[in-house]
Structure formats: structure tokens, C-alpha cells
mmCIF file of C-alpha atoms and ligand atoms in Angstrom:
data_model
loop_
_atom_site.group_PDB
_atom_site.id
_atom_site.type_symbol
_atom_site.label_atom_id
_atom_site.label_comp_id
_atom_site.label_asym_id
_atom_site.label_seq_id
_atom_site.Cartn_x
_atom_site.Cartn_y
_atom_site.Cartn_z
ATOM 1 C CA MET J 174 96.046 104.781 92.295
ATOM 2 C CA ALA J 175 94.048 103.069 90.007
ATOM 3 C CA MET J 176 91.449 104.442 87.514
ATOM 4 C CA ALA J 177 90.144 100.689 87.296
ATOM 5 C CA ALA J 178 86.762 101.119 85.639
ATOM 6 C CA LYS J 179 84.295 99.016 87.535
ATOM 7 C CA SER J 180 80.955 97.411 86.648
ATOM 8 C CA LEU J 181 78.535 100.166 85.932
ATOM 9 C CA ALA J 182 74.631 100.585 86.383
ATOM 10 C CA PRO J 183 73.416 101.295 83.452
ATOM 11 C CA VAL J 184 72.857 105.182 83.426
ATOM 12 C CA LEU J 185 70.023 106.342 80.711
ATOM 13 C CA ILE J 186 71.802 109.194 78.361
ATOM 14 C CA SER J 187 69.958 112.395 77.065
ATOM 15 C CA THR J 188 71.805 114.642 75.973
ATOM 16 C CA VAL J 189 68.026 116.574 75.178
ATOM 17 C CA PHE J 190 67.168 116.367 78.533
ATOM 18 C CA CYS J 191 69.616 116.097 80.735
ATOM 19 C CA CYS J 192 72.314 119.334 79.613
ATOM 20 C CA TYR J 193 69.788 121.567 79.509
ATOM 21 C CA ALA J 194 71.849 123.399 81.698
ATOM 22 C CA PHE J 195 74.541 123.450 79.255
ATOM 23 C CA LEU J 196 72.717 125.246 76.595
ATOM 24 C CA THR J 197 72.369 129.384 78.800
ATOM 25 C CA PRO J 198 74.040 130.985 76.308
ATOM 26 C CA SER J 199 77.288 131.385 77.146
ATOM 27 C CA HIS J 200 80.046 135.023 76.961
ATOM 28 C CA ALA J 201 83.216 133.487 78.357
ATOM 29 C CA SER J 202 85.112 130.116 76.976
ATOM 30 C CA SER J 203 84.410 128.627 80.039
ATOM 31 C CA ASP J 204 80.747 127.970 79.062
ATOM 32 C CA ASP J 205 81.631 125.555 76.692
ATOM 33 C CA PHE J 206 83.450 123.085 79.494
ATOM 34 C CA PRO J 207 80.002 121.496 80.089
ATOM 35 C CA GLN J 208 79.082 120.999 76.116
ATOM 36 C CA CYS J 209 82.889 119.469 75.644
ATOM 37 C CA LEU J 210 82.201 117.034 78.614
ATOM 38 C CA SER J 211 78.605 115.415 77.216
ATOM 39 C CA ALA J 212 81.248 114.319 74.335
ATOM 40 C CA SER J 213 81.978 111.261 76.836
ATOM 41 C CA ILE J 214 80.070 111.858 80.441
ATOM 42 C CA PRO J 215 76.637 110.630 81.064
ATOM 43 C CA CYS J 216 75.207 113.810 81.935
ATOM 44 C CA PRO J 217 73.500 112.443 84.869
ATOM 45 C CA LEU J 218 77.063 112.398 86.015
ATOM 46 C CA VAL J 219 77.101 115.992 85.387
ATOM 47 C CA HIS J 220 76.061 117.934 88.562
ATOM 48 C CA ALA J 221 75.437 122.018 87.598
ATOM 49 C CA GLN J 222 75.042 124.625 89.749
ATOM 50 C CA SER J 223 71.600 124.459 88.366
ATOM 51 C CA SER J 224 71.307 120.651 88.642
ATOM 52 C CA PRO J 225 68.812 119.717 91.157
ATOM 53 C CA SER J 226 71.458 116.815 92.411
ATOM 54 C CA PHE J 227 74.241 119.306 93.000
ATOM 55 C CA THR J 228 74.114 120.778 96.475
ATOM 56 C CA SER J 229 73.617 116.954 97.903
ATOM 57 C CA VAL J 230 76.578 115.567 95.670
ATOM 58 C CA LEU J 231 78.889 118.815 96.713
ATOM 59 C CA VAL J 232 78.043 118.383 100.573
ATOM 60 C CA SER J 233 78.358 114.539 100.180
ATOM 61 C CA SER J 234 81.561 114.303 102.167
ATOM 62 C CA ILE J 235 82.093 117.512 103.291
ATOM 63 C CA ARG J 236 82.810 116.801 107.275
ATOM 64 C CA ASN J 237 83.811 119.719 108.778
ATOM 65 C CA ALA J 238 81.043 122.490 108.161
ATOM 66 C CA ARG J 239 84.107 125.685 108.564
ATOM 67 C CA PHE J 240 84.392 124.794 104.761
ATOM 68 C CA SER J 241 81.132 124.082 103.697
ATOM 69 C CA THR J 242 79.185 128.294 104.728
ATOM 70 C CA PRO J 243 77.774 130.792 102.544
ATOM 71 C CA THR J 244 80.547 132.868 101.561
ATOM 72 C CA THR J 245 82.660 129.879 100.585
ATOM 73 C CA VAL J 246 83.131 129.617 96.984
ATOM 74 C CA ARG J 247 81.730 126.813 95.281
ATOM 75 C CA PRO J 248 82.570 124.813 91.806
ATOM 76 C CA LEU J 249 80.073 125.325 89.090
ATOM 77 C CA TRP J 250 80.660 121.556 88.203
ATOM 78 C CA VAL J 251 80.479 118.405 89.842
ATOM 79 C CA ILE J 252 81.490 115.467 87.872
ATOM 80 C CA THR J 253 80.981 112.154 89.333
ATOM 81 C CA PRO J 254 83.404 109.958 87.440
ATOM 82 C CA THR J 255 82.232 105.913 86.867
ATOM 83 C CA ASN J 256 84.754 105.715 84.076
ATOM 84 C CA ALA J 257 88.766 106.430 84.336
ATOM 85 C CA SER J 258 87.457 107.808 80.084
ATOM 86 C CA HIS J 259 84.781 110.309 82.291
ATOM 87 C CA VAL J 260 88.113 111.778 84.258
ATOM 88 C CA GLN J 261 89.909 111.911 80.880
ATOM 89 C CA ALA J 262 87.513 113.549 79.456
ATOM 90 C CA ALA J 263 87.341 115.999 82.172
ATOM 91 C CA VAL J 264 91.117 117.535 81.759
ATOM 92 C CA VAL J 265 90.836 117.674 78.484
ATOM 93 C CA CYS J 266 87.743 119.704 78.480
ATOM 94 C CA GLY J 267 89.684 121.205 81.566
ATOM 95 C CA ARG J 268 92.239 123.199 79.608
ATOM 96 C CA ARG J 269 90.658 123.682 76.590
ATOM 97 C CA HIS J 270 87.670 125.975 78.375
ATOM 98 C CA GLY J 271 89.792 127.413 81.244
ATOM 99 C CA VAL J 272 88.756 125.257 84.382
ATOM 100 C CA ARG J 273 90.625 124.323 86.896
ATOM 101 C CA LEU J 274 89.733 120.776 87.962
ATOM 102 C CA ARG J 275 89.930 119.676 92.077
ATOM 103 C CA VAL J 276 89.624 116.957 92.409
ATOM 104 C CA ARG J 277 88.090 114.866 95.381
ATOM 105 C CA SER J 278 88.925 111.037 96.777
ATOM 106 C CA GLY J 279 87.082 109.289 99.224
ATOM 107 C CA GLY J 280 87.054 108.823 103.186
ATOM 108 C CA HIS J 281 87.707 113.512 104.364
ATOM 109 C CA ASP J 282 90.781 113.451 101.589
ATOM 110 C CA TYR J 283 92.484 117.279 103.455
ATOM 111 C CA GLU J 284 89.729 119.116 103.717
ATOM 112 C CA GLY J 285 87.429 121.697 102.166
ATOM 113 C CA LEU J 286 90.886 121.376 99.605
ATOM 114 C CA SER J 287 89.380 120.168 97.376
ATOM 115 C CA TYR J 288 86.451 121.383 97.152
ATOM 116 C CA SER J 289 86.240 124.910 97.687
ATOM 117 C CA SER J 290 88.535 128.120 96.942
ATOM 118 C CA LYS J 291 89.912 130.741 98.879
ATOM 119 C CA ARG J 292 89.530 133.405 95.962
ATOM 120 C CA PRO J 293 87.013 133.466 93.560
ATOM 121 C CA GLU J 294 87.512 131.334 89.873
ATOM 122 C CA VAL J 295 85.437 128.873 87.873
ATOM 123 C CA PHE J 296 86.278 125.708 89.077
ATOM 124 C CA ALA J 297 85.124 122.267 88.190
ATOM 125 C CA VAL J 298 85.012 119.124 91.625
ATOM 126 C CA VAL J 299 86.261 115.843 89.703
ATOM 127 C CA ASP J 300 84.361 113.561 92.510
ATOM 128 C CA LEU J 301 86.050 110.196 92.742
ATOM 129 C CA SER J 302 83.203 108.137 95.048
ATOM 130 C CA ASN J 303 82.140 106.337 91.828
ATOM 131 C CA LEU J 304 85.692 104.909 91.584
ATOM 132 C CA ARG J 305 86.150 102.569 94.674
ATOM 133 C CA GLY J 306 87.724 99.072 93.577
ATOM 134 C CA VAL J 307 89.652 97.350 95.569
ATOM 135 C CA ARG J 308 91.632 94.748 94.142
ATOM 136 C CA ILE J 309 94.358 92.082 96.664
ATOM 137 C CA ASP J 310 96.631 89.885 94.812
ATOM 138 C CA LYS J 311 97.528 88.111 97.984
ATOM 139 C CA GLN J 312 99.554 85.841 96.024
ATOM 140 C CA ASN J 313 102.151 89.067 95.786
ATOM 141 C CA SER J 314 101.025 90.722 98.757
ATOM 142 C CA THR J 315 99.891 94.436 96.433
ATOM 143 C CA ALA J 316 96.411 95.916 96.255
ATOM 144 C CA TRP J 317 95.515 97.884 93.242
ATOM 145 C CA VAL J 318 93.342 100.765 95.758
ATOM 146 C CA ASP J 319 90.884 102.815 93.582
ATOM 147 C CA SER J 320 91.285 107.242 94.967
ATOM 148 C CA GLY J 321 87.514 107.180 95.619
ATOM 149 C CA ALA J 322 87.823 104.609 98.301
ATOM 150 C CA THR J 323 87.783 105.214 101.499
ATOM 151 C CA LEU J 324 90.892 103.283 104.283
ATOM 152 C CA GLY J 325 88.162 101.486 106.031
ATOM 153 C CA GLU J 326 87.519 99.758 102.688
ATOM 154 C CA LEU J 327 91.179 99.002 101.950
ATOM 155 C CA TYR J 328 91.458 97.779 105.497
ATOM 156 C CA TYR J 329 87.842 96.530 105.387
ATOM 157 C CA ALA J 330 89.668 94.656 101.817
ATOM 158 C CA VAL J 331 92.343 93.413 103.257
ATOM 159 C CA ALA J 332 91.661 91.438 106.238
ATOM 160 C CA GLN J 333 88.768 89.774 103.964
ATOM 161 C CA ALA J 334 91.445 88.578 102.373
ATOM 162 C CA SER J 335 93.942 87.728 103.802
ATOM 163 C CA ASN J 336 94.852 87.208 108.334
ATOM 164 C CA GLN J 337 99.115 88.248 107.141
ATOM 165 C CA LEU J 338 97.724 90.808 105.400
ATOM 166 C CA ALA J 339 97.696 94.856 106.536
ATOM 167 C CA PHE J 340 98.023 98.077 105.048
ATOM 168 C CA PRO J 341 99.846 100.974 107.302
ATOM 169 C CA ALA J 342 98.116 104.694 106.065
ATOM 170 C CA GLY J 343 97.482 107.733 107.263
ATOM 171 C CA LEU J 344 99.824 110.743 107.755
ATOM 172 C CA ASP J 345 99.739 113.809 109.799
ATOM 173 C CA LEU J 346 102.485 115.552 107.742
ATOM 174 C CA ASP J 347 101.292 119.065 109.821
ATOM 175 C CA LEU J 348 102.486 117.340 113.047
ATOM 176 C CA GLY J 349 106.130 117.385 111.180
ATOM 177 C CA GLU J 350 107.770 115.163 109.796
ATOM 178 C CA ASN J 351 111.039 112.843 111.197
ATOM 179 C CA VAL J 352 113.661 114.455 112.006
ATOM 180 C CA VAL J 353 116.791 111.979 111.571
ATOM 181 C CA VAL J 354 119.620 112.411 113.413
ATOM 182 C CA GLY J 355 123.321 109.755 113.249
ATOM 183 C CA ASN J 356 120.835 108.655 110.299
ATOM 184 C CA VAL J 357 118.071 106.884 112.247
ATOM 185 C CA SER J 358 115.478 109.162 112.763
ATOM 186 C CA SER J 359 114.251 110.376 115.884
ATOM 187 C CA TYR J 360 113.352 109.098 118.474
ATOM 188 C CA GLU J 361 112.653 112.604 120.683
ATOM 189 C CA ALA J 362 111.254 114.748 117.003
ATOM 190 C CA GLY J 363 108.395 111.526 116.820
ATOM 191 C CA LYS J 364 106.549 111.407 119.717
ATOM 192 C CA VAL J 365 104.802 114.212 117.968
ATOM 193 C CA TRP J 366 102.774 111.663 116.262
ATOM 194 C CA GLY J 367 104.179 108.616 119.234
ATOM 195 C CA GLU J 368 101.526 109.718 120.845
ATOM 196 C CA TYR J 369 98.761 108.081 118.585
ATOM 197 C CA PHE J 370 100.506 104.956 119.817
ATOM 198 C CA ARG J 371 99.617 106.658 123.755
ATOM 199 C CA ASP J 372 101.370 104.223 125.860
ATOM 200 C CA ASN J 373 102.751 102.001 123.319
ATOM 201 C CA TYR J 374 105.166 104.061 121.958
ATOM 202 C CA LYS J 375 108.680 103.752 123.684
ATOM 203 C CA ARG J 376 107.630 99.649 123.218
ATOM 204 C CA HIS J 377 106.563 100.495 119.260
ATOM 205 C CA ALA J 378 110.421 102.034 119.005
ATOM 206 C CA LEU J 379 112.033 99.831 121.192
ATOM 207 C CA ALA J 380 110.696 96.627 118.268
ATOM 208 C CA LYS J 381 111.366 98.765 115.730
ATOM 209 C CA ASN J 382 115.361 98.641 116.441
ATOM 210 C CA GLU J 383 114.979 95.220 116.889
ATOM 211 C CA ILE J 384 114.003 94.743 113.317
ATOM 212 C CA ASP J 385 115.138 97.445 111.549
ATOM 213 C CA PRO J 386 117.992 99.175 113.304
ATOM 214 C CA ASP J 387 118.879 100.832 110.443
ATOM 215 C CA ASP J 388 115.705 103.009 110.053
ATOM 216 C CA PHE J 389 115.603 101.188 106.543
ATOM 217 C CA PHE J 390 111.803 101.898 106.316
ATOM 218 C CA ARG J 391 111.809 104.854 107.450
ATOM 219 C CA ASN J 392 108.908 107.630 106.001
ATOM 220 C CA GLU J 393 107.910 111.504 106.401
ATOM 221 C CA GLN J 394 106.266 110.370 110.196
ATOM 222 C CA SER J 395 107.288 106.885 110.656
ATOM 223 C CA ILE J 396 108.437 104.959 114.325
ATOM 224 C CA PRO J 397 111.828 105.258 114.747
ATOM 225 C CA PRO J 398 114.309 103.244 115.957
ATOM 226 C CA LEU J 399 115.157 103.274 120.215
ATOM 227 C CA GLY J 400 118.161 101.483 121.137
ATOM 228 C CA PRO J 401 121.828 101.474 120.161
ATOM 229 C CA GLY J 402 121.106 100.209 116.524
ATOM 230 C CA LYS J 403 124.309 99.622 114.475
ATOM 231 C CA TYR J 404 125.554 102.870 115.279
ATOM 232 C CA GLY J 405 126.543 101.393 118.731
ATOM 233 C CA ALA J 406 126.817 103.285 121.596
ATOM 234 C CA ALA J 407 128.283 105.825 120.091
ATOM 235 C CA GLY J 408 124.960 106.763 117.977
ATOM 236 C CA THR J 409 123.061 106.401 121.191
ATOM 237 C CA ARG J 410 125.592 109.078 122.753
ATOM 238 C CA LYS J 411 125.397 111.272 119.659
ATOM 239 C CA MET J 412 120.811 111.187 119.129
ATOM 240 C CA ALA J 413 121.230 111.738 122.760
ATOM 241 C CA ARG J 414 123.264 114.613 121.861
ATOM 242 C CA ALA J 415 121.031 115.938 119.381
ATOM 243 C CA CYS J 416 117.639 115.108 121.692
ATOM 244 C CA GLY J 417 119.709 117.234 124.786
ATOM 245 C CA ARG J 418 119.082 114.331 127.214
ATOM 246 C CA ASN J 419 119.183 110.472 127.762
ATOM 247 C CA ILE J 420 116.771 109.065 125.199
ATOM 248 C CA LEU J 421 116.941 105.911 126.938
ATOM 249 C CA GLU J 422 115.261 106.492 130.366
HETATM 250 C C1 LIG O 240 85.090 102.659 80.076
HETATM 251 O O1 LIG O 240 85.651 103.348 79.523
HETATM 252 C C2 LIG O 240 86.494 103.035 78.545
HETATM 253 C C3 LIG O 240 86.927 103.344 77.617
HETATM 254 O O2 LIG O 240 86.043 103.996 77.306
HETATM 255 C C4 LIG O 240 84.931 101.671 77.993
HETATM 256 O O3 LIG O 240 85.982 101.540 76.990
HETATM 257 C C5 LIG O 240 85.373 100.761 78.891
HETATM 258 O O4 LIG O 240 83.720 99.798 78.202
HETATM 259 C C6 LIG O 240 84.307 101.759 79.905
HETATM 260 N N1 LIG O 240 84.014 100.425 80.443
HETATM 261 C C7 LIG O 240 82.594 100.406 81.630
HETATM 262 C C8 LIG O 240 83.072 99.770 82.158
HETATM 263 O O5 LIG O 240 81.774 101.375 80.977
HETATM 264 C C1 LIG O 241 102.144 88.830 90.671
HETATM 265 O O1 LIG O 241 101.413 90.221 89.685
HETATM 266 C C2 LIG O 241 102.515 90.412 88.539
HETATM 267 C C3 LIG O 241 103.105 91.441 88.296
HETATM 268 O O2 LIG O 241 101.738 92.208 87.662
HETATM 269 C C4 LIG O 241 101.616 88.437 87.504
HETATM 270 O O3 LIG O 241 101.720 88.394 86.606
HETATM 271 C C5 LIG O 241 101.575 87.796 88.984
HETATM 272 O O4 LIG O 241 100.634 86.661 87.317
HETATM 273 C C6 LIG O 241 101.136 87.969 89.915
HETATM 274 N N1 LIG O 241 101.300 86.339 90.518
HETATM 275 C C7 LIG O 241 100.598 86.277 91.363
HETATM 276 C C8 LIG O 241 100.896 84.726 92.552
HETATM 277 O O5 LIG O 241 99.668 86.254 91.062
HETATM 278 C C1 LIG O 242 121.728 105.860 105.983
HETATM 279 O O1 LIG O 242 120.742 105.464 105.518
HETATM 280 C C2 LIG O 242 120.136 104.975 104.866
HETATM 281 C C3 LIG O 242 118.353 104.176 105.944
HETATM 282 O O2 LIG O 242 119.675 102.309 106.330
HETATM 283 C C4 LIG O 242 121.782 103.561 104.301
HETATM 284 O O3 LIG O 242 120.748 103.400 102.766
HETATM 285 C C5 LIG O 242 122.136 104.716 103.608
HETATM 286 O O4 LIG O 242 123.509 104.027 103.217
HETATM 287 C C6 LIG O 242 122.395 105.053 105.075
HETATM 288 N N1 LIG O 242 123.713 106.741 104.904
HETATM 289 C C7 LIG O 242 125.087 106.882 105.482
HETATM 290 C C8 LIG O 242 125.230 108.257 104.818
HETATM 291 O O5 LIG O 242 125.305 105.912 106.011
#
């Protein structure tokens, strides 16, 4: 994902007034982290636990209350970069002062993993929601998408740019991954996420077989081809045997 700068609202920087939270006396080296950040990141973009904005920024993209309970281990800081240089500064300061960073992008973003911890630890969240530009290059059929953009924003931008381009997205690897049989993805195994397509799974698989019988365009959860394809009837029988039933029925 591109980490491009987008135009920013002017940000007032007042090291005297907004960095009060940074001045608390410290013993652990992580206490120097905010000061390190303040050299490169405008203070309003760094939300310490003591700051009034902290909770609203933290919960802004939490969709599942299960990951936000009184016992959830929360970050000590949330950083909301508006420029890729802020992300770089956060990484450098985190390394320097022993603060682990969790990065939160747009959308639901593997809920929980990006802003909480299972064990007590000092960490900060880099929330990329301000970096959400989508730039479509129609001629090249490419798009540069900032991490903070949601899939909906991407789909919308693509649809606005062209009625011939689309972007397929979204994987649920917890459902399973492609099982390859006879060098094509297995129709049977694919059924587990094929149900997303309701009664159309088989139709998609037949169409896939028309345009890509070798399963060349294959990813962890792509639609498998359904049909003999390049491997002919022998390939189909092999798949059928592997699946323990006639896949074409
Ligand atoms: C982002 O940061 C870079 C490097 O500090 C700077 O050159 C650029 O002007 C900044 N962009 C914006 C939009 O503030
Ligand atoms: C396609 O992308 C290349 C590389 O970024 C760029 O140089 C070229 O201008 C693009 N082509 C068009 C038609 O925009
Ligand atoms: C398996 O399929 C891929 C994609 O079509 C192809 O590139 C590769 O050569 C095939 N491998 C074998 C062993 O047939």
C-alpha cells in the first residue's frame, strides 16, 4: 500500500501547551518516546492516555466491544499521522525507546490485533485513518491506496474512475486456504468460502474453467475451475477421487 502524503488541514504546533503530557517525570526509557515523537510529529497527532482525545481516537474504529473491555491492555499512546514522515518518525522513536508499535489501518482491520495486547506491555498504536487517499491510474489499470482507506472507499473510487475496472478484495483465511489437487484448486475445498457466493459458486467455478482452466490466477481463496480443463477427463477423475465423490454432479 502506498504511503503517500495527502493534503492536510493546517496543524497548529505548540510544544509548550500541547505537549504537557510529555513532561511527566520518567524512569523507564519509554517515557522518552513522546518527546522523541514531538521532534517530528505535531502534538495534536499524538494522543497520550492522559489526553482528553485519547478514548475517542482509540475507539473510533473499534467495531467489536469484545476487544474493548476494562481489562483490555490498551496502548499508552495513539498516533494519527497525516504524513508518511510521521510514520517513519514513530518507527524510529519506537525502536529507540523500546515501544512496540501496532499499526491500525482502515476498516475492521483484523479486529483487536491492531490496538490491544494479550499481555501487559508498553505499546503505541499508529492509526493510519488520516492517510486514506485512493489514486486510480485508469490507463495502467493500477491504483495506489493508502492504508487508512476502507474497501468501500476503494470500490467507490474505482467505480467512479471506470465502469470497466474492479478490485476483488477480502480474504478470510480462517475459513481455509486453497487445497491444490492435480495442480488446480479443489472445488470441494473451495466450497467453504464459495458459500459467500450463495447458489452461484458452481456457476463461478464453471466460468473460471472457461477463462482460466489451468487455475493460473490462483490465490489463497480464489474460485477454482470446475471442469476437465487442460488435464482432461483424467484430471477430473483424479480430482473426483481426491474429493471422494463426483465433483461434477
Ligand atoms: C510530508 O513530509 C515531508 C517530509 O517531511 C514534507 O516534505 C512534505 O511537505 C510533507 N507533506 C505534507 C502534505 O505536509
Ligand atoms: C503507467 O505507469 C507508468 C509508471 O508509473 C507511467 O510512467 C505511465 O505514464 C503510466 N501510463 C499512463 C498511460 O498513465
Ligand atoms: C501448475 O500450474 C501453474 C499455473 O497454471 C503452472 O505455472 C505450473 O507450471 C504448473 N505446474 C505443474 C507441475 O504442472
